[in-house]
Structures are given as structure tokens and as C-alpha cells.
Amino acid sequence: MKKLLLTVVLAASLLRVDSLFAWGPKGHDVVAYIAEQHLTNRARKAIDKILDGQSIVYFSSWMDNIQNSPAWEGGYDKTKTWHYVNVDEGKTLDTMEREPKGDVLTATEASIAAIRSGNLSDSLMKDHLKMLVHMIGDMHCPMHAGRKTDLGGNQYKVRWFGEETNLHSVWDSKFIESYRKWSYTEWQQMLDRADKKERAAIAAGTPRDWTLETVDISKAVYAGTVEGANLSYQYLYDFGPLCEEQLLKAGYRLAALLNELFG
Ligand SMILES: [Zn+2]
């Protein structure tokens, strides 16, 4: 009986890992952990207080897990579209019809404004901080700024080392998991090597600038990915530097934003 239970638990946990979405927990953990290395003492203390001593890494994927919960003061079901923005071919962020319930850029700007307002309850402050940590990550994931016509690459079929999947899923998790077998702390150790001046240059700009940049990057990813192709080592080689760069940029930018809000 005990053995059977263990098998069931194991099978359930495997299933769960397989069905996760959005940069994947690994990508979000890497981004949050890089950011955490560059918080000022003041920001670190303020964030520590808001999160009851937990790390921002601890909450980096929280926003993916609450999408169907109606229990939030603000209604978590409202947050479903806040993970991405879509720009179709021949359109720009300005000419594209945006999600009426908000997208990753409008929701990020709203969370920043809410935190700045200074009149949030403790629990809403905590929620907006956790969302910001997640959304800055998603904002740098190429297929989170993909086309609406294929649902951000979800309907752009490809194979990944022979297995049928889609471009969104490749960029959320399959790429990063295949590229390196590093833990999130090892990813940080390997990537986070820019000096202060370089970090400041990367962190310059606004969430809107960063989103525009990801829109361009997603166009390059579409251009470099043949629909239906079997992607494998060559694809890792071609896009590895881009994957690393997006994680690093997201980490530095999140740190700068949190230092500005809480430092
Ligand atoms: Zn997400």
C-alpha cells in the first residue's frame, strides 16, 4: 500500500512538472535570484518586511499558480492576461489592439503605480510586489511578446528533440531546461558577471522600453524558427546567448526597479 501511494505521488508530481508554464519556474527563479544579488540594503530590508522574511525567489512563480483562484481581494482571475502582450506581424505595440483586461505592460505599470501610491494594505502591497517579480520575468520571455494570431506561439507547432510541442512551450521551459542542467543559483553564478557600469546600462529605460525590445526579439525568434521543424542542438547553439541575455537583463532590471521603489 505504501509503495502504491508513493508511485501515485511520484506520477502526480511528474505530471505537474510537465504542465507548468511561463518562463517556467526555472527562468523566474533565475531572474529573481539575480535581482536579489543587487538589492540595496534598504530595499532588501523593506522587501524582507513585506514578504515576512521570504525571498523574492520563493514567490517568483506565485502569479502562475493563482490564476484560477477567486479568493484574492482584487480577483486573481483578472490576472490571466497579465503575463504577456501580443503584437501581430505588420503591427506595433501602438497599433496593435491590446487585451481589454490588461497585459504584462499595463499590469506592470499599474503595480508600480499602486506601490508608489503608498496607500496599499499590507496584503495588497505583498501581492503587487510578488506580481512585479513575476511580470518583469515574463516581459523578457520572447514568446510572451509573440503574435496573437498563433496565441503567442502556442499554435506555432515545432518538435523539440523529436517531441511534438510548440514555440511558446519551447521558450517558456524546454529551452532553458535542455540548455543547461544548472540550478538557479548556478545560473546566477555563471551569468551575473557584469560590472556596475554595465549593469546600470542594461537596467536603463522603462518597462515600456523593455517590452518593445522583447517584441523585436520575438520577431527574430519567429524568423529563426521554421514552423514544423525539429529543433535541437543547432537551435540551442543559435539562441543560447539570447536566452542567457534575457534572463540577465530581466534580473538587473528587476533589481533596479525594486531599488527605486523600496530603496
Ligand atoms: Zn507568467
Coordinates of C-alpha atoms and ligand atoms in Angstrom, one line a residue:
M1 CA 0.0 0.0 0.0
K2 CA 2.8 2.4 1.0
K3 CA 4.6 1.6 -2.2
L4 CA 1.5 2.2 -4.3
L5 CA 0.9 5.5 -2.6
L6 CA 4.5 6.5 -3.4
T7 CA 4.0 5.6 -7.1
V8 CA 0.9 7.7 -7.3
V9 CA 2.5 10.7 -5.6
L10 CA 5.5 10.3 -7.9
A11 CA 3.3 10.1 -11.0
A12 CA 1.3 13.2 -9.9
S13 CA 4.5 15.2 -9.3
L14 CA 5.8 14.3 -12.7
L15 CA 2.6 15.3 -14.3
R16 CA 2.7 18.6 -12.5
V17 CA 6.2 19.4 -13.6
D18 CA 5.2 18.7 -17.2
S19 CA 2.2 21.0 -17.2
L20 CA 3.9 24.2 -15.8
F21 CA 4.0 27.3 -18.0
A22 CA 5.6 30.7 -18.4
W23 CA 9.4 31.1 -18.4
G24 CA 8.9 28.0 -16.3
P25 CA 9.8 28.2 -12.6
K26 CA 13.5 27.9 -13.5
G27 CA 13.5 31.0 -15.6
H28 CA 11.6 33.0 -13.0
D29 CA 13.8 31.7 -10.2
V30 CA 17.0 32.7 -12.1
V31 CA 15.6 36.2 -12.8
A32 CA 14.6 36.8 -9.1
Y33 CA 17.8 35.4 -7.7
I34 CA 20.0 37.6 -10.0
A35 CA 17.9 40.6 -8.9
E36 CA 18.2 39.6 -5.2
Q37 CA 22.0 39.9 -5.5
H38 CA 21.8 43.5 -6.5
L39 CA 19.3 44.9 -4.0
T40 CA 20.4 47.8 -1.8
N41 CA 20.4 47.2 1.9
R42 CA 17.4 49.5 2.3
A43 CA 15.4 47.7 -0.4
R44 CA 16.3 44.3 0.9
K45 CA 15.1 45.3 4.4
A46 CA 11.9 46.7 3.1
I47 CA 11.2 43.7 0.9
D48 CA 12.1 41.4 3.8
K49 CA 9.4 43.0 5.9
I50 CA 6.7 42.9 3.2
L51 CA 7.4 39.2 2.4
D52 CA 7.7 38.2 6.1
G53 CA 11.3 37.2 5.7
Q54 CA 10.8 35.1 2.5
S55 CA 13.0 35.6 -0.6
I56 CA 11.6 37.1 -3.8
V57 CA 12.8 33.8 -5.4
Y58 CA 10.3 32.0 -3.1
F59 CA 7.4 33.9 -4.8
S60 CA 8.7 34.2 -8.4
S61 CA 6.2 31.7 -9.9
W62 CA 3.3 32.5 -7.5
M63 CA 1.5 34.5 -10.1
D64 CA 1.3 31.5 -12.4
N65 CA -0.3 29.4 -9.6
I66 CA -3.0 31.8 -8.6
Q67 CA -4.6 32.4 -11.9
N68 CA -7.8 30.4 -11.2
S69 CA -8.2 31.4 -7.6
P70 CA -11.1 33.8 -7.0
A71 CA -10.0 34.4 -3.4
W72 CA -7.8 37.5 -4.0
E73 CA -9.1 40.9 -2.9
G74 CA -8.5 42.1 -6.5
G75 CA -9.7 38.8 -8.0
Y76 CA -6.9 36.6 -9.2
D77 CA -8.9 35.5 -12.2
K78 CA -8.4 39.1 -13.5
T79 CA -4.7 38.4 -13.8
K80 CA -4.8 35.8 -16.6
T81 CA -3.8 38.1 -19.4
W82 CA -1.2 39.9 -17.3
H83 CA 1.6 37.6 -18.3
Y84 CA 2.1 38.6 -21.9
V85 CA 1.5 41.2 -24.6
N86 CA 0.7 40.3 -28.3
V87 CA 1.9 42.1 -31.4
D88 CA 1.0 40.6 -34.8
E89 CA 3.1 40.8 -37.9
G90 CA 2.9 44.2 -39.5
K91 CA 1.7 45.8 -36.2
T92 CA 3.5 47.6 -33.5
L93 CA 2.7 47.9 -29.8
D94 CA 0.9 51.1 -30.5
T95 CA -1.2 49.9 -33.5
M96 CA -2.0 46.5 -32.0
E97 CA -5.3 46.1 -30.3
R98 CA -4.4 45.3 -26.6
E99 CA -6.0 42.9 -24.2
P100 CA -9.1 44.7 -22.7
K101 CA -8.3 43.3 -19.2
G102 CA -4.7 44.4 -19.3
D103 CA -1.4 42.8 -20.4
V104 CA 2.0 42.4 -18.9
L105 CA 3.0 46.0 -19.6
T106 CA -0.2 47.7 -18.4
A107 CA -0.3 45.4 -15.3
T108 CA 3.4 46.1 -14.5
E109 CA 2.7 49.9 -14.8
A110 CA -0.4 49.5 -12.6
S111 CA 1.6 47.6 -9.9
I112 CA 4.3 50.2 -9.9
A113 CA 1.8 53.0 -9.6
A114 CA 0.0 51.1 -6.8
I115 CA 3.2 50.6 -4.8
R116 CA 4.2 54.2 -5.3
S117 CA 0.8 55.4 -4.1
G118 CA 1.8 54.5 -0.6
N119 CA -1.8 53.6 0.5
L120 CA -1.9 49.8 -0.1
S121 CA -2.9 47.4 2.7
D122 CA -0.1 45.1 3.8
S123 CA -1.6 42.2 1.9
L124 CA -2.1 44.1 -1.4
M125 CA 1.5 45.5 -1.1
K126 CA 2.7 41.9 -0.8
D127 CA 0.7 40.8 -3.8
H128 CA 1.8 43.7 -6.0
L129 CA 5.5 43.0 -5.1
K130 CA 5.1 39.3 -5.9
M131 CA 3.4 40.1 -9.2
L132 CA 6.1 42.6 -10.2
V133 CA 8.8 40.0 -9.6
H134 CA 7.0 37.6 -11.9
M135 CA 5.9 40.1 -14.6
I136 CA 9.3 41.6 -15.2
G137 CA 10.4 38.0 -15.9
D138 CA 7.6 37.3 -18.3
M139 CA 8.2 40.6 -20.0
H140 CA 11.6 39.3 -21.1
C141 CA 10.4 35.9 -22.3
P142 CA 10.4 36.1 -26.2
M143 CA 7.1 34.3 -26.7
H144 CA 5.3 36.5 -24.1
A145 CA 5.5 39.2 -26.7
G146 CA 4.6 37.0 -29.7
R147 CA 1.7 37.2 -32.2
K148 CA -1.9 37.0 -31.2
T149 CA -2.7 35.0 -34.4
D150 CA -0.9 32.0 -33.0
L151 CA -1.6 32.7 -29.3
G152 CA 2.0 33.8 -28.5
G153 CA 3.5 30.8 -30.3
N154 CA 1.1 28.3 -28.7
Q155 CA -0.2 27.3 -32.1
Y156 CA 3.2 27.5 -33.8
K157 CA 4.0 23.8 -34.0
V158 CA 7.5 22.6 -33.7
R159 CA 9.3 19.5 -32.4
W160 CA 11.8 19.6 -29.6
F161 CA 14.4 16.9 -29.8
G162 CA 11.7 14.9 -31.7
E163 CA 8.8 15.5 -29.3
E164 CA 5.8 17.4 -30.6
T165 CA 5.3 20.8 -29.0
N166 CA 5.0 24.5 -29.8
L167 CA 7.2 27.5 -29.9
H168 CA 5.7 29.0 -26.7
S169 CA 6.4 26.0 -24.7
V170 CA 10.0 25.8 -26.1
W171 CA 10.7 29.3 -24.9
D172 CA 8.9 29.0 -21.6
S173 CA 10.8 26.0 -20.3
K174 CA 12.1 23.4 -22.8
F175 CA 14.9 25.6 -24.0
I176 CA 16.2 26.6 -20.6
E177 CA 15.9 23.1 -19.2
S178 CA 17.8 21.5 -22.1
Y179 CA 20.4 24.2 -22.5
R180 CA 22.0 23.8 -19.1
K181 CA 21.5 21.4 -16.2
W182 CA 22.2 24.2 -13.7
S183 CA 20.2 25.1 -10.6
Y184 CA 19.0 28.7 -10.4
T185 CA 21.9 29.6 -8.1
E186 CA 24.4 28.1 -10.7
W187 CA 22.7 30.1 -13.5
Q188 CA 23.2 33.2 -11.4
Q189 CA 26.9 32.4 -10.8
M190 CA 27.5 31.7 -14.5
L191 CA 25.6 34.8 -15.9
D192 CA 25.9 37.5 -13.3
R193 CA 29.3 38.9 -14.1
A194 CA 28.7 42.4 -15.4
D195 CA 30.4 45.3 -13.6
K196 CA 28.5 48.2 -12.1
K197 CA 28.6 50.3 -15.2
E198 CA 27.4 47.5 -17.4
R199 CA 24.6 46.7 -15.0
A200 CA 23.4 50.3 -15.0
A201 CA 23.4 50.4 -18.8
I202 CA 21.3 47.3 -19.0
A203 CA 18.9 48.5 -16.3
A204 CA 18.3 51.8 -18.1
G205 CA 14.9 52.5 -19.6
T206 CA 11.3 51.8 -18.6
P207 CA 9.1 48.7 -18.7
R208 CA 7.7 50.0 -21.9
D209 CA 11.2 50.1 -23.5
W210 CA 11.9 46.6 -22.3
T211 CA 8.6 45.3 -23.7
L212 CA 9.3 47.0 -27.1
E213 CA 12.7 45.3 -27.1
T214 CA 11.1 41.9 -26.4
V215 CA 8.6 42.4 -29.2
D216 CA 11.6 42.8 -31.6
I217 CA 13.3 39.8 -30.1
S218 CA 10.1 37.7 -30.6
K219 CA 10.1 38.7 -34.3
A220 CA 13.7 37.5 -34.6
V221 CA 12.8 34.2 -32.9
Y222 CA 9.9 33.6 -35.3
A223 CA 12.2 34.5 -38.2
G224 CA 14.8 32.0 -36.9
T225 CA 12.4 29.1 -36.3
V226 CA 10.9 27.2 -39.2
E227 CA 7.4 26.0 -38.4
G228 CA 7.2 22.2 -38.0
A229 CA 11.0 21.9 -37.8
N230 CA 12.6 19.5 -35.3
L231 CA 14.6 21.9 -33.1
S232 CA 17.6 20.5 -31.3
Y233 CA 21.3 21.2 -30.7
Q234 CA 21.7 23.8 -33.5
Y235 CA 18.8 25.8 -32.1
L236 CA 20.4 25.7 -28.6
Y237 CA 23.6 26.9 -30.2
D238 CA 21.9 29.7 -32.2
F239 CA 19.7 31.0 -29.4
G240 CA 21.6 30.1 -26.2
P241 CA 23.2 33.6 -26.0
L242 CA 19.8 35.3 -26.4
C243 CA 18.2 33.1 -23.6
E244 CA 21.1 34.0 -21.3
E245 CA 20.9 37.7 -22.1
Q246 CA 17.1 37.9 -21.5
L247 CA 17.5 36.2 -18.1
L248 CA 20.3 38.5 -17.1
K249 CA 18.6 41.7 -18.3
A250 CA 15.4 40.8 -16.5
G251 CA 17.4 40.2 -13.3
Y252 CA 19.2 43.6 -13.5
R253 CA 16.1 45.5 -14.4
L254 CA 14.1 43.9 -11.7
A255 CA 16.8 44.9 -9.1
A256 CA 16.9 48.5 -10.4
L257 CA 13.1 48.7 -10.2
L258 CA 12.9 47.3 -6.7
N259 CA 15.7 49.5 -5.5
E260 CA 13.9 52.5 -6.9
L261 CA 10.6 51.5 -5.3
F262 CA 11.9 50.3 -1.9
G263 CA 15.4 51.6 -1.6
Ligands
ZN1 ZN 3.7 34.2 -16.2

